[in-house]
């Protein structure tokens, strides 16, 4: 694969091939944690860490790993890094760890990470893989923080826990419940797809 | 072919071993810290519900010292009781006992502090739960917990209930508390566990007191 | 530590009031991808029910029988995934050998299930909530049924949508999410059904 400039890789992961609204990956957690911005931020940082580290590791091992077992290897690597993040949160940020609950563990099944390992890291050198991992993570963070912004402000009247809405504001509680998450993400995808370049419908991309 | 298979298996083993060692190592390094976090969390909660609020900026070690100086723990008959004392170490300021029961999603762990005369609640705290963040999860918020402060401990009604939750904003009687809008399941769970734990502990504490044991 | 919630209540709650897809957002990726028509949705759903129930039981046994006694709880992520992957592989092999008919209906969906976050999610949730064995199995079964209910309903709706004038940018995942939101809204109406006595 021709070496791409880091900048291109980063911008592609962030926008053109954004994992959430272009590739429709990683939706589970995108809906679950986005009712509070601080939770979303920590989740995003955790994802950036795991994706980039997993990408780097898979890339380092790419010439040694027997092709047949590569998915198992990827799963093992991803799971290990997620456990590390979990330990780190429990030790240094216990309140956030409680709030995120099982969703940290669910990073393992987050299709984004596996997707990047398969699509990029196993055929590319270490540094570009790292950048790609960070880029996908940032793309994810971007979407989630945007959704969380609306959900928290409209649903709680706060921004990162600080009151921003005027006192007379009635909270749109629906925003922080499940339906609000679905609507916000759907609306977000709608807006982004209307703005972006007309994408040809690729058959079979289904995700 | 066999060589390839063997290599795959050996590779997997080797890799698994490496990562297991890595994770175990990181865990070992942090294990104690995690356990201490848990312990300090509990201690802070006990102090809080007894109205012993450390100054802002108190370190975790200092919290431990305060706890050790001013709280005496009694474990008896399957119950655990925290007796809180004033700065002199002698004057009783209150009793704290754990609250535990199923919430909507999972078990809720809390603590309640009551005055020595068993007339009023000092405070409550809910420190571990699996409720929905932002909905049921709001049981940890100030406004929810402060509702309990100063409430009289008076069992009423045919079921001997201490408190009942009503739709937010409609609490009138002394025994009524505002539920969390959008978190009916959690509110119901909290109502049940608070009442049951109070029914379990308060008469027992009164008895132990009467017998001069505490 | 039994929590006093009967396994029956947990079973029903997992289907209606705490639907693992519409309330807990688990299993979205395959939900968005496969829900285009009822037939495939049903196929995947059945496979999910089967795998979820069995792996809940298996993971419970492995966690409390192996990890806890050895003090290795923090490895549960890896172990659960391995259990799930191994189980799915096994089931795929068995089905392929014994029933070609069943294989045609279910078999192709099995690899998809390994990465279905719902399966792992159910295992993680049941540990956090300290469920007993019976409660765990009830939760797994109910969760699977609830998930299937959601995806089949979505399949039916999307089939009907084919003739409808959906705006281009909303096609596919966009409209599916909005419909899911409406379904989630509807399911909230079930909340009063379960009385936690």
Coordinates of C-alpha atoms in Angstrom, one line a residue:
Chain A
X1 CA 0.0 0.0 0.0
X2 CA 1.4 3.4 -1.0
X3 CA 2.4 5.4 2.0
X4 CA -0.2 8.1 2.6
X5 CA 0.5 11.3 4.3
X6 CA -0.5 11.3 7.9
X7 CA -2.6 14.4 7.4
X8 CA -4.7 12.6 4.7
X9 CA -5.1 9.6 6.9
X10 CA -6.2 11.7 9.8
X11 CA -8.7 13.7 7.9
X12 CA -10.1 10.7 6.1
X13 CA -10.8 8.9 9.4
X14 CA -12.2 12.0 10.9
X15 CA -14.6 13.0 8.2
X16 CA -14.8 11.3 4.8
X17 CA -14.8 7.8 6.3
X18 CA -16.1 8.7 9.7
X19 CA -16.8 5.5 11.4
X20 CA -20.1 6.5 12.8
X21 CA -22.0 8.4 10.2
X22 CA -20.4 7.1 7.1
X23 CA -19.6 3.5 8.0
X24 CA -22.3 3.2 10.7
X25 CA -20.2 1.5 13.2
X26 CA -20.0 1.7 16.9
X27 CA -23.6 2.8 17.3
X28 CA -24.3 0.9 20.6
X29 CA -22.1 3.0 22.8
X30 CA -22.9 6.1 20.7
X31 CA -26.4 5.9 22.0
X32 CA -25.8 4.7 25.5
X33 CA -23.3 7.1 27.0
X34 CA -24.3 10.3 25.2
X35 CA -26.7 11.6 27.7
X36 CA -23.9 13.3 29.6
X37 CA -21.0 15.1 28.0
X38 CA -18.4 14.1 30.6
X39 CA -19.2 10.4 30.2
X40 CA -19.0 10.8 26.5
X41 CA -15.6 12.4 26.7
X42 CA -14.2 9.7 28.8
X43 CA -15.7 7.0 26.6
X44 CA -14.2 8.7 23.5
X45 CA -10.8 9.0 25.1
X46 CA -10.9 5.4 26.0
X47 CA -11.9 4.4 22.5
X48 CA -9.1 6.5 20.9
X49 CA -6.6 4.8 23.2
X50 CA -7.8 1.3 22.5
X51 CA -8.2 1.8 18.7
X52 CA -4.7 3.4 18.3
X53 CA -3.0 0.9 20.6
X54 CA -4.7 -2.1 19.0
X55 CA -3.9 -0.7 15.5
X56 CA -0.3 -0.3 16.5
X57 CA 0.0 -3.8 18.0
X58 CA -1.8 -5.5 15.0
X59 CA 0.5 -3.6 12.7
X60 CA 3.7 -4.6 14.5
X61 CA 2.5 -8.2 14.3
X62 CA 1.2 -8.1 10.8
X63 CA 3.9 -10.0 9.2
X64 CA 4.1 -12.7 11.8
X65 CA 0.4 -13.4 12.4
X66 CA -0.9 -16.5 10.6
X67 CA -3.9 -15.2 8.5
X68 CA -6.2 -17.9 9.7
X69 CA -6.2 -16.8 13.3
X70 CA -5.9 -13.0 12.8
X71 CA -9.4 -12.3 14.0
X72 CA -8.8 -14.1 17.3
X73 CA -5.5 -12.3 17.6
X74 CA -7.3 -9.0 17.1
X75 CA -9.9 -9.8 19.6
X76 CA -7.3 -10.8 22.2
X77 CA -5.3 -7.6 21.6
X78 CA -8.4 -5.4 21.8
X79 CA -9.7 -7.1 24.9
X80 CA -6.3 -6.7 26.7
X81 CA -6.2 -3.0 26.0
X82 CA -9.9 -2.6 27.2
X83 CA -9.0 -4.3 30.4
X84 CA -6.1 -2.0 30.9
X85 CA -8.4 1.0 30.4
X86 CA -10.9 -0.5 32.8
X87 CA -8.3 -1.0 35.5
X88 CA -7.0 2.6 34.9
X89 CA -10.5 4.0 35.3
X90 CA -11.2 2.0 38.5
X91 CA -8.0 3.1 40.0
X92 CA -7.9 6.8 39.1
X93 CA -11.4 7.8 38.1
X94 CA -13.7 5.5 40.2
X95 CA -16.8 7.7 39.9
X96 CA -16.6 7.8 36.1
X97 CA -15.9 4.1 36.1
X98 CA -19.1 3.5 38.0
X99 CA -21.1 5.8 35.6
X100 CA -19.8 4.1 32.5
X101 CA -20.5 0.6 34.0
X102 CA -20.4 -2.2 31.5
X103 CA -20.1 0.1 28.5
X104 CA -16.3 0.2 28.9
X105 CA -16.2 -3.6 28.5
X106 CA -18.4 -3.2 25.4
X107 CA -15.6 -1.3 23.7
X108 CA -14.4 -4.8 22.8
X109 CA -17.3 -5.5 20.5
X110 CA -17.3 -2.0 19.2
X111 CA -17.1 -2.7 15.5
X112 CA -15.0 0.3 14.8
X113 CA -11.8 -1.1 16.3
X114 CA -12.1 -4.5 14.7
X115 CA -13.0 -2.7 11.5
X116 CA -9.8 -0.6 11.5
X117 CA -7.6 -3.5 12.4
X118 CA -9.0 -5.5 9.5
X119 CA -9.1 -2.7 7.0
X120 CA -6.0 -0.8 7.8
X121 CA -3.6 -2.0 10.5
X122 CA -2.9 -5.4 9.2
X123 CA -1.6 -4.1 5.9
X124 CA 0.1 -0.9 6.9
X125 CA 3.2 0.2 8.9
X126 CA 3.1 1.2 12.5
X127 CA 2.9 5.0 12.4
X128 CA 0.1 5.3 9.7
X129 CA -1.8 2.7 11.7
X130 CA -1.5 4.7 14.8
X131 CA -2.7 7.8 13.0
X132 CA -5.6 5.9 11.5
X133 CA -6.6 4.6 14.9
X134 CA -6.5 8.1 16.4
X135 CA -8.4 9.5 13.5
X136 CA -11.2 6.9 13.7
X137 CA -11.4 7.5 17.5
X138 CA -11.6 11.3 16.9
X139 CA -14.3 10.8 14.3
X140 CA -16.2 8.8 16.8
X141 CA -15.6 11.4 19.5
X142 CA -16.8 14.2 17.2
X143 CA -20.1 12.5 16.5
X144 CA -20.7 11.5 20.1
X145 CA -19.8 14.8 21.6
X146 CA -22.2 16.6 19.2
X147 CA -25.0 14.3 20.0
X148 CA -24.2 14.5 23.7
X149 CA -24.2 18.3 23.5
X150 CA -27.8 18.4 22.4
X151 CA -28.9 15.6 24.7
X152 CA -27.4 17.1 27.8
X153 CA -28.4 20.7 27.1
X154 CA -31.9 20.0 26.1
X155 CA -32.5 17.1 28.5
X156 CA -30.8 18.4 31.7
X157 CA -30.1 22.1 30.9
X158 CA -26.5 21.5 31.8
X159 CA -23.2 21.5 29.9
X160 CA -20.6 19.3 31.5
X161 CA -22.6 19.5 34.7
X162 CA -22.8 23.3 34.6
X163 CA -26.3 24.8 34.4
X164 CA -26.6 26.7 31.1
X165 CA -30.3 26.9 30.4
X166 CA -32.3 29.7 32.0
X167 CA -34.2 28.8 35.2
X168 CA -37.6 28.6 33.6
X169 CA -36.5 25.9 31.2
X170 CA -38.4 22.6 31.4
X171 CA -36.1 19.7 30.8
X172 CA -36.8 17.7 27.7
X173 CA -36.3 14.5 29.6
X174 CA -37.0 12.5 26.6
X175 CA -33.7 13.6 25.3
X176 CA -31.8 11.7 27.9
X177 CA -33.9 8.6 27.6
X178 CA -33.5 6.0 24.8
X179 CA -35.8 7.5 22.2
X180 CA -34.0 10.8 22.4
X181 CA -30.7 9.1 21.6
X182 CA -32.1 7.4 18.5
X183 CA -33.7 10.6 17.2
X184 CA -30.6 12.7 17.7
X185 CA -28.3 10.2 16.0
X186 CA -30.8 9.7 13.1
X187 CA -31.2 13.5 12.7
X188 CA -27.4 13.9 12.9
X189 CA -26.9 11.4 10.1
X190 CA -29.6 13.0 8.1
X191 CA -28.0 16.4 8.3
X192 CA -24.4 15.2 7.7
X193 CA -25.5 13.2 4.7
X194 CA -27.4 16.1 3.2
X195 CA -24.3 18.3 3.6
X196 CA -21.7 15.9 2.4
X197 CA -20.7 14.9 -1.1
X198 CA -23.3 12.7 -2.8
X199 CA -22.2 9.2 -1.9
X200 CA -23.0 6.5 -4.5
X201 CA -25.0 3.7 -2.9
X202 CA -22.5 0.9 -2.5
X203 CA -24.4 -2.3 -2.5
X204 CA -23.4 -4.7 0.2
X205 CA -21.9 -2.1 2.4
X206 CA -25.0 -2.5 4.6
X207 CA -23.3 -1.5 7.8
Chain B
X1 CA 0.5 -28.1 7.0
X2 CA 1.0 -29.5 10.5
X3 CA 3.9 -27.1 11.0
X4 CA 1.6 -24.2 10.1
X5 CA -1.0 -25.4 12.5
X6 CA 1.5 -25.9 15.2
X7 CA 2.9 -22.4 14.6
X8 CA -0.6 -20.9 14.8
X9 CA -1.3 -22.6 18.1
X10 CA 2.1 -21.7 19.6
X11 CA 1.6 -18.1 18.4
X12 CA -1.7 -17.8 20.0
X13 CA -0.4 -19.2 23.2
X14 CA 2.6 -17.0 23.2
X15 CA 0.5 -13.9 22.5
X16 CA -2.1 -14.8 25.1
X17 CA 0.7 -15.4 27.6
X18 CA 2.2 -12.0 26.8
X19 CA -0.9 -10.1 27.2
X20 CA -2.1 -11.9 30.2
X21 CA 1.2 -11.1 31.9
X22 CA 0.9 -7.5 30.8
X23 CA -2.6 -7.1 32.1
X24 CA -1.9 -9.0 35.3
X25 CA 1.1 -6.8 35.9
X26 CA -0.8 -3.6 35.5
X27 CA -3.5 -5.0 37.7
X28 CA -1.0 -5.9 40.5
X29 CA 0.4 -2.5 40.5
X30 CA -3.0 -0.9 40.8
X31 CA -4.8 -3.5 42.9
X32 CA -4.1 -1.9 46.2
X33 CA -5.1 1.5 44.9
X34 CA -8.4 0.2 43.7
X35 CA -9.1 -1.5 47.0
X36 CA -8.3 1.7 48.9
X37 CA -10.5 3.7 46.6
X38 CA -13.4 1.4 47.5
X39 CA -12.6 1.7 51.2
X40 CA -12.2 5.5 51.2
X41 CA -15.5 5.7 49.2
X42 CA -17.3 3.9 51.9
X43 CA -15.7 5.8 54.7
X44 CA -16.6 9.1 53.0
X45 CA -20.2 8.0 52.6
X46 CA -20.4 7.1 56.3
X47 CA -19.0 10.4 57.4
X48 CA -21.3 12.3 55.0
X49 CA -24.5 10.7 56.2
X50 CA -23.6 11.4 59.8
X51 CA -23.1 15.1 59.0
X52 CA -19.3 14.9 59.5
X53 CA -18.2 16.8 56.4
X54 CA -14.5 17.1 55.9
X55 CA -13.2 20.5 54.7
X56 CA -12.8 20.8 51.0
X57 CA -9.3 19.8 50.0
X58 CA -9.1 17.0 52.6
X59 CA -6.9 14.3 51.2
X60 CA -7.9 10.6 51.2
X61 CA -5.4 9.8 53.9
X62 CA -7.0 12.5 56.1
X63 CA -10.4 11.1 55.5
X64 CA -9.1 7.8 56.8
X65 CA -7.8 9.4 59.9
X66 CA -11.0 11.2 60.6
X67 CA -12.9 7.9 60.1
X68 CA -10.7 6.0 62.4
X69 CA -10.9 8.7 65.1
X70 CA -14.6 9.3 65.0
X71 CA -16.3 6.2 63.9
X72 CA -16.7 2.9 65.7
X73 CA -17.9 0.0 63.7
X74 CA -20.2 -2.7 65.2
X75 CA -20.9 -5.9 63.4
X76 CA -23.5 -8.1 65.0
X77 CA -26.2 -10.6 64.0
X78 CA -25.5 -10.0 60.4
X79 CA -25.9 -6.3 60.7
X80 CA -23.3 -3.6 60.5
X81 CA -23.6 -0.3 62.4
X82 CA -21.4 2.8 62.4
X83 CA -21.5 4.9 65.5
X84 CA -20.3 8.5 64.9
X85 CA -18.7 10.6 67.6
X86 CA -18.0 14.3 68.0
X87 CA -14.4 15.6 67.9
X88 CA -13.9 14.7 71.5
X89 CA -14.4 11.0 70.6
X90 CA -17.0 10.6 73.3
X91 CA -20.2 12.3 72.4
X92 CA -22.4 10.3 70.1
X93 CA -23.6 12.2 67.1
X94 CA -25.5 9.5 65.2
X95 CA -25.8 6.0 63.9
X96 CA -25.2 5.0 60.3
X97 CA -26.4 1.8 58.7
X98 CA -26.3 0.4 55.2
X99 CA -29.1 0.5 52.7
X100 CA -29.2 -2.2 50.1
X101 CA -31.7 -3.6 47.7
X102 CA -32.6 -4.1 44.1
X103 CA -33.0 -1.0 42.0
X104 CA -34.3 -1.1 38.5
X105 CA -31.2 -2.3 36.8
X106 CA -29.2 -3.8 39.6
X107 CA -28.5 -3.6 43.3
X108 CA -28.3 -0.2 44.9
X109 CA -25.9 0.4 47.8
X110 CA -26.6 3.3 50.2
X111 CA -26.2 4.5 53.7
X112 CA -28.5 6.3 56.1
X113 CA -27.4 8.3 59.1
X114 CA -29.9 9.0 62.0
X115 CA -29.7 11.1 65.2
X116 CA -28.7 9.4 68.4
X117 CA -32.3 9.8 69.8
X118 CA -33.6 8.0 66.7
X119 CA -36.0 10.9 66.0
X120 CA -34.7 12.2 62.7
X121 CA -32.7 11.4 59.7
X122 CA -29.3 13.2 59.4
X123 CA -28.7 12.2 55.8
X124 CA -28.6 9.5 53.2
X125 CA -26.2 8.6 50.4
X126 CA -26.4 6.1 47.5
X127 CA -22.9 5.2 46.5
X128 CA -23.2 2.3 44.1
X129 CA -25.8 1.4 41.6
X130 CA -26.3 0.4 38.0
X131 CA -29.2 2.7 37.2
X132 CA -29.5 4.7 34.0
X133 CA -27.1 7.6 34.0
X134 CA -29.0 10.8 34.1
X135 CA -32.2 9.2 35.1
X136 CA -32.2 6.6 37.9
X137 CA -28.6 7.6 38.4
X138 CA -29.8 10.9 39.8
X139 CA -30.3 9.3 43.2
X140 CA -26.7 10.3 43.9
X141 CA -27.6 14.0 43.3
X142 CA -27.8 16.5 46.1
X143 CA -31.5 17.5 45.6
X144 CA -32.6 13.8 45.9
X145 CA -30.6 13.0 48.9
X146 CA -31.3 16.3 50.7
X147 CA -35.0 15.4 50.7
X148 CA -34.3 12.9 53.5
X149 CA -32.4 15.3 55.7
X150 CA -34.3 16.2 58.8
X151 CA -37.2 13.9 58.1
X152 CA -38.8 12.4 61.2
X153 CA -38.4 8.7 61.7
X154 CA -42.0 7.7 62.1
X155 CA -43.5 4.6 60.7
X156 CA -47.0 5.1 59.6
X157 CA -49.7 3.3 57.7
X158 CA -50.8 -0.3 57.9
X159 CA -47.5 -1.5 56.3
X160 CA -45.4 0.6 58.7
X161 CA -43.9 2.7 55.9
X162 CA -41.4 5.4 56.7
X163 CA -41.4 7.1 53.3
X164 CA -43.2 7.0 50.0
X165 CA -42.3 8.5 46.7
X166 CA -44.7 10.6 44.8
X167 CA -44.5 12.4 41.4
X168 CA -41.9 15.0 41.4
X169 CA -43.1 18.3 42.8
X170 CA -46.2 16.9 44.6
X171 CA -44.6 15.9 47.9
X172 CA -46.7 17.4 50.7
X173 CA -46.9 15.3 53.7
X174 CA -43.9 14.8 55.9
X175 CA -43.5 11.2 54.8
X176 CA -43.6 12.0 51.1
X177 CA -40.6 12.5 48.8
X178 CA -40.2 13.5 45.2
X179 CA -39.5 10.6 42.8
X180 CA -37.3 11.1 39.8
X181 CA -39.2 11.9 36.6
X182 CA -38.5 9.3 34.0
X183 CA -37.1 6.9 36.5
X184 CA -40.2 5.2 37.9
X185 CA -38.5 1.8 38.3
X186 CA -35.6 3.2 40.2
X187 CA -37.8 5.4 42.4
X188 CA -39.9 2.3 43.3
X189 CA -36.9 0.3 44.1
X190 CA -35.4 2.9 46.3
X191 CA -38.7 3.3 48.1
X192 CA -38.8 -0.4 48.8
X193 CA -35.2 -0.8 49.9
X194 CA -35.2 2.3 52.1
X195 CA -38.3 1.2 54.0
X196 CA -37.2 -2.3 54.4
X197 CA -33.7 -1.5 55.6
X198 CA -35.2 1.1 58.0
X199 CA -37.7 -1.5 59.3
X200 CA -34.8 -3.9 59.8
X201 CA -32.4 -1.6 61.6
X202 CA -34.2 1.0 63.5
X203 CA -36.1 -1.2 66.0
X204 CA -32.9 -3.2 66.4
X205 CA -30.8 -0.1 67.2
X206 CA -33.5 1.0 69.7
X207 CA -33.3 -2.4 71.4
X208 CA -29.5 -2.4 71.5
X209 CA -29.6 1.1 72.9
X210 CA -32.1 0.2 75.6
X211 CA -29.9 -2.7 76.6
X212 CA -27.0 -0.3 76.8
X213 CA -25.0 -2.2 74.3
X214 CA -24.4 0.7 72.0
Chain C
X1 CA -26.9 -12.4 46.9
X2 CA -30.4 -12.9 45.5
X3 CA -32.1 -9.7 44.8
X4 CA -35.6 -10.8 45.3
X5 CA -36.5 -10.2 41.7
X6 CA -38.0 -13.5 40.4
X7 CA -36.5 -14.9 37.3
X8 CA -39.9 -14.6 35.7
X9 CA -40.0 -10.8 36.3
X10 CA -36.5 -10.5 34.9
X11 CA -37.5 -12.5 31.8
X12 CA -40.5 -10.3 31.1
X13 CA -38.6 -7.1 31.9
X14 CA -35.8 -8.0 29.4
X15 CA -38.4 -8.3 26.7
X16 CA -40.6 -5.3 27.3
X17 CA -39.6 -2.8 29.9
X18 CA -35.8 -3.1 29.6
X19 CA -35.6 -4.3 26.1
X20 CA -31.9 -4.8 25.6
X21 CA -31.9 -3.1 22.2
X22 CA -34.4 -0.3 22.6
X23 CA -33.5 0.6 26.2
X24 CA -29.9 -0.6 26.5
X25 CA -28.8 -0.1 22.9
X26 CA -27.1 -3.4 22.7
X27 CA -26.7 -5.2 19.3
X28 CA -27.3 -2.1 17.2
X29 CA -24.8 -2.9 14.4
X30 CA -26.4 -6.1 13.2
X31 CA -29.8 -4.6 14.0
X32 CA -29.2 -1.7 11.5
X33 CA -27.7 -4.0 8.9
X34 CA -30.0 -7.0 8.8
X35 CA -33.4 -5.6 9.6
X36 CA -34.3 -5.0 6.0
X37 CA -36.9 -7.7 5.9
X38 CA -38.7 -10.0 8.2
X39 CA -37.2 -13.3 6.9
X40 CA -33.6 -12.5 7.6
X41 CA -34.5 -10.7 10.8
X42 CA -36.2 -13.7 12.1
X43 CA -33.4 -16.0 11.2
X44 CA -30.8 -13.8 13.0
X45 CA -33.2 -13.3 15.9
X46 CA -33.6 -17.1 16.5
X47 CA -29.9 -17.6 16.4
X48 CA -29.4 -14.8 18.9
X49 CA -32.0 -16.2 21.3
X50 CA -30.2 -19.6 21.2
X51 CA -26.7 -18.3 21.6
X52 CA -27.6 -15.7 24.2
X53 CA -29.4 -18.1 26.5
X54 CA -26.7 -20.7 26.3
X55 CA -23.8 -18.3 26.7
X56 CA -25.4 -16.6 29.6
X57 CA -25.5 -20.0 31.4
X58 CA -21.9 -20.8 30.3
X59 CA -20.5 -17.5 31.2
X60 CA -22.1 -17.6 34.6
X61 CA -20.6 -21.0 35.3
X62 CA -17.2 -19.9 34.1
X63 CA -17.2 -16.7 36.0
X64 CA -18.4 -18.1 39.4
X65 CA -16.8 -21.5 39.0
X66 CA -13.4 -20.4 37.7
X67 CA -12.6 -16.7 37.7
X68 CA -14.0 -15.8 41.1
X69 CA -12.3 -18.6 43.1
X70 CA -9.0 -17.7 41.4
X71 CA -9.4 -14.0 41.9
X72 CA -9.3 -13.3 38.2
X73 CA -12.5 -11.3 37.8
X74 CA -10.7 -8.6 35.8
X75 CA -10.1 -11.1 33.0
X76 CA -13.8 -11.6 32.5
X77 CA -13.8 -9.6 29.2
X78 CA -11.4 -11.9 27.5
X79 CA -12.8 -15.0 28.9
X80 CA -16.4 -14.2 28.0
X81 CA -15.5 -13.4 24.4
X82 CA -13.6 -16.6 24.1
X83 CA -16.5 -18.6 25.5
X84 CA -18.9 -16.9 23.1
X85 CA -16.6 -17.3 20.1
X86 CA -15.9 -20.9 20.9
X87 CA -19.6 -21.7 21.5
X88 CA -20.6 -20.1 18.2
X89 CA -17.9 -22.1 16.4
X90 CA -19.1 -25.3 18.0
X91 CA -22.7 -24.6 17.2
X92 CA -21.9 -23.8 13.6
X93 CA -20.0 -27.0 13.2
X94 CA -22.7 -29.1 14.8
X95 CA -25.4 -27.5 12.7
X96 CA -23.4 -27.9 9.5
X97 CA -23.0 -31.6 10.1
X98 CA -26.4 -32.5 11.4
X99 CA -29.0 -30.4 9.7
X100 CA -28.3 -28.7 6.4
X101 CA -31.8 -27.3 6.5
X102 CA -31.1 -25.5 9.8
X103 CA -27.8 -24.5 8.5
X104 CA -29.3 -22.7 5.6
X105 CA -31.7 -20.8 7.9
X106 CA -29.4 -20.0 10.8
X107 CA -25.9 -20.9 10.0
X108 CA -24.9 -17.9 8.0
X109 CA -25.8 -15.6 10.8
X110 CA -23.7 -17.3 13.4
X111 CA -20.4 -15.5 12.6
X112 CA -22.2 -12.2 12.9
X113 CA -23.3 -13.1 16.3
X114 CA -19.8 -13.3 17.7
X115 CA -19.4 -9.6 17.4
X116 CA -22.9 -8.8 18.4
X117 CA -22.4 -6.6 21.5
X118 CA -25.7 -7.8 22.9
X119 CA -24.3 -11.2 23.7
X120 CA -21.3 -9.9 25.6
X121 CA -23.4 -7.1 27.0
X122 CA -25.9 -9.5 28.6
X123 CA -23.0 -11.4 30.2
X124 CA -21.5 -8.2 31.6
X125 CA -24.8 -6.9 32.9
X126 CA -25.7 -10.1 34.7
X127 CA -22.4 -10.0 36.6
X128 CA -22.9 -6.4 37.6
X129 CA -26.3 -7.1 38.8
X130 CA -25.3 -10.2 40.8
X131 CA -27.9 -12.4 39.2
X132 CA -28.2 -16.0 40.3
X133 CA -27.9 -18.8 37.7
X134 CA -31.6 -18.9 37.1
X135 CA -31.9 -15.2 36.9
X136 CA -29.0 -15.1 34.4
X137 CA -30.6 -17.7 32.1
X138 CA -33.9 -15.9 32.3
X139 CA -32.2 -12.7 31.5
X140 CA -30.4 -14.3 28.5
X141 CA -33.5 -15.8 27.2
X142 CA -35.6 -12.7 27.7
X143 CA -32.9 -10.5 26.2
X144 CA -32.7 -12.7 23.1
X145 CA -36.5 -12.7 22.7
X146 CA -36.7 -8.9 23.2
X147 CA -34.0 -8.3 20.7
X148 CA -35.7 -10.6 18.2
X149 CA -39.0 -8.8 18.8
X150 CA -37.4 -5.5 18.0
X151 CA -35.5 -6.6 14.9
X152 CA -38.5 -8.5 13.4
X153 CA -40.8 -5.5 14.0
X154 CA -38.2 -3.3 12.4
X155 CA -37.9 -5.7 9.5
X156 CA -41.7 -5.6 8.9
X157 CA -41.7 -1.8 9.0
X158 CA -38.8 -1.4 6.7
X159 CA -40.4 -3.8 4.2
X160 CA -43.4 -1.5 4.2
X161 CA -41.2 1.5 3.8
X162 CA -39.9 0.4 0.5
X163 CA -42.6 2.2 -1.4
X164 CA -42.5 5.3 0.8
X165 CA -40.8 8.6 -0.2
X166 CA -37.9 8.6 2.3
X167 CA -35.6 11.6 1.8
X168 CA -32.3 10.5 0.2
X169 CA -30.0 11.4 3.1
X170 CA -32.3 9.5 5.5
X171 CA -32.3 6.3 3.6
X172 CA -30.9 3.3 5.4
X173 CA -29.4 4.0 8.8
X174 CA -31.0 7.4 9.3
X175 CA -34.6 6.3 9.0
X176 CA -33.9 3.1 10.8
X177 CA -32.7 5.0 13.8
X178 CA -35.7 7.3 13.8
X179 CA -38.1 4.3 13.6
X180 CA -36.1 2.7 16.4
X181 CA -36.6 5.9 18.4
X182 CA -40.4 5.6 17.9
X183 CA -40.3 2.0 18.9
X184 CA -38.3 2.8 22.0
X185 CA -40.9 5.5 22.8
X186 CA -43.7 2.9 22.4
X187 CA -41.9 0.4 24.6
X188 CA -41.6 3.0 27.4
X189 CA -45.3 2.6 27.7
X190 CA -44.7 -0.9 29.1
X191 CA -43.0 0.5 32.2
X192 CA -46.0 0.2 34.5
X193 CA -46.4 -3.5 33.6
X194 CA -43.8 -4.8 35.8
X195 CA -44.5 -4.3 39.5
X196 CA -41.4 -4.8 41.5
X197 CA -43.3 -6.1 44.5

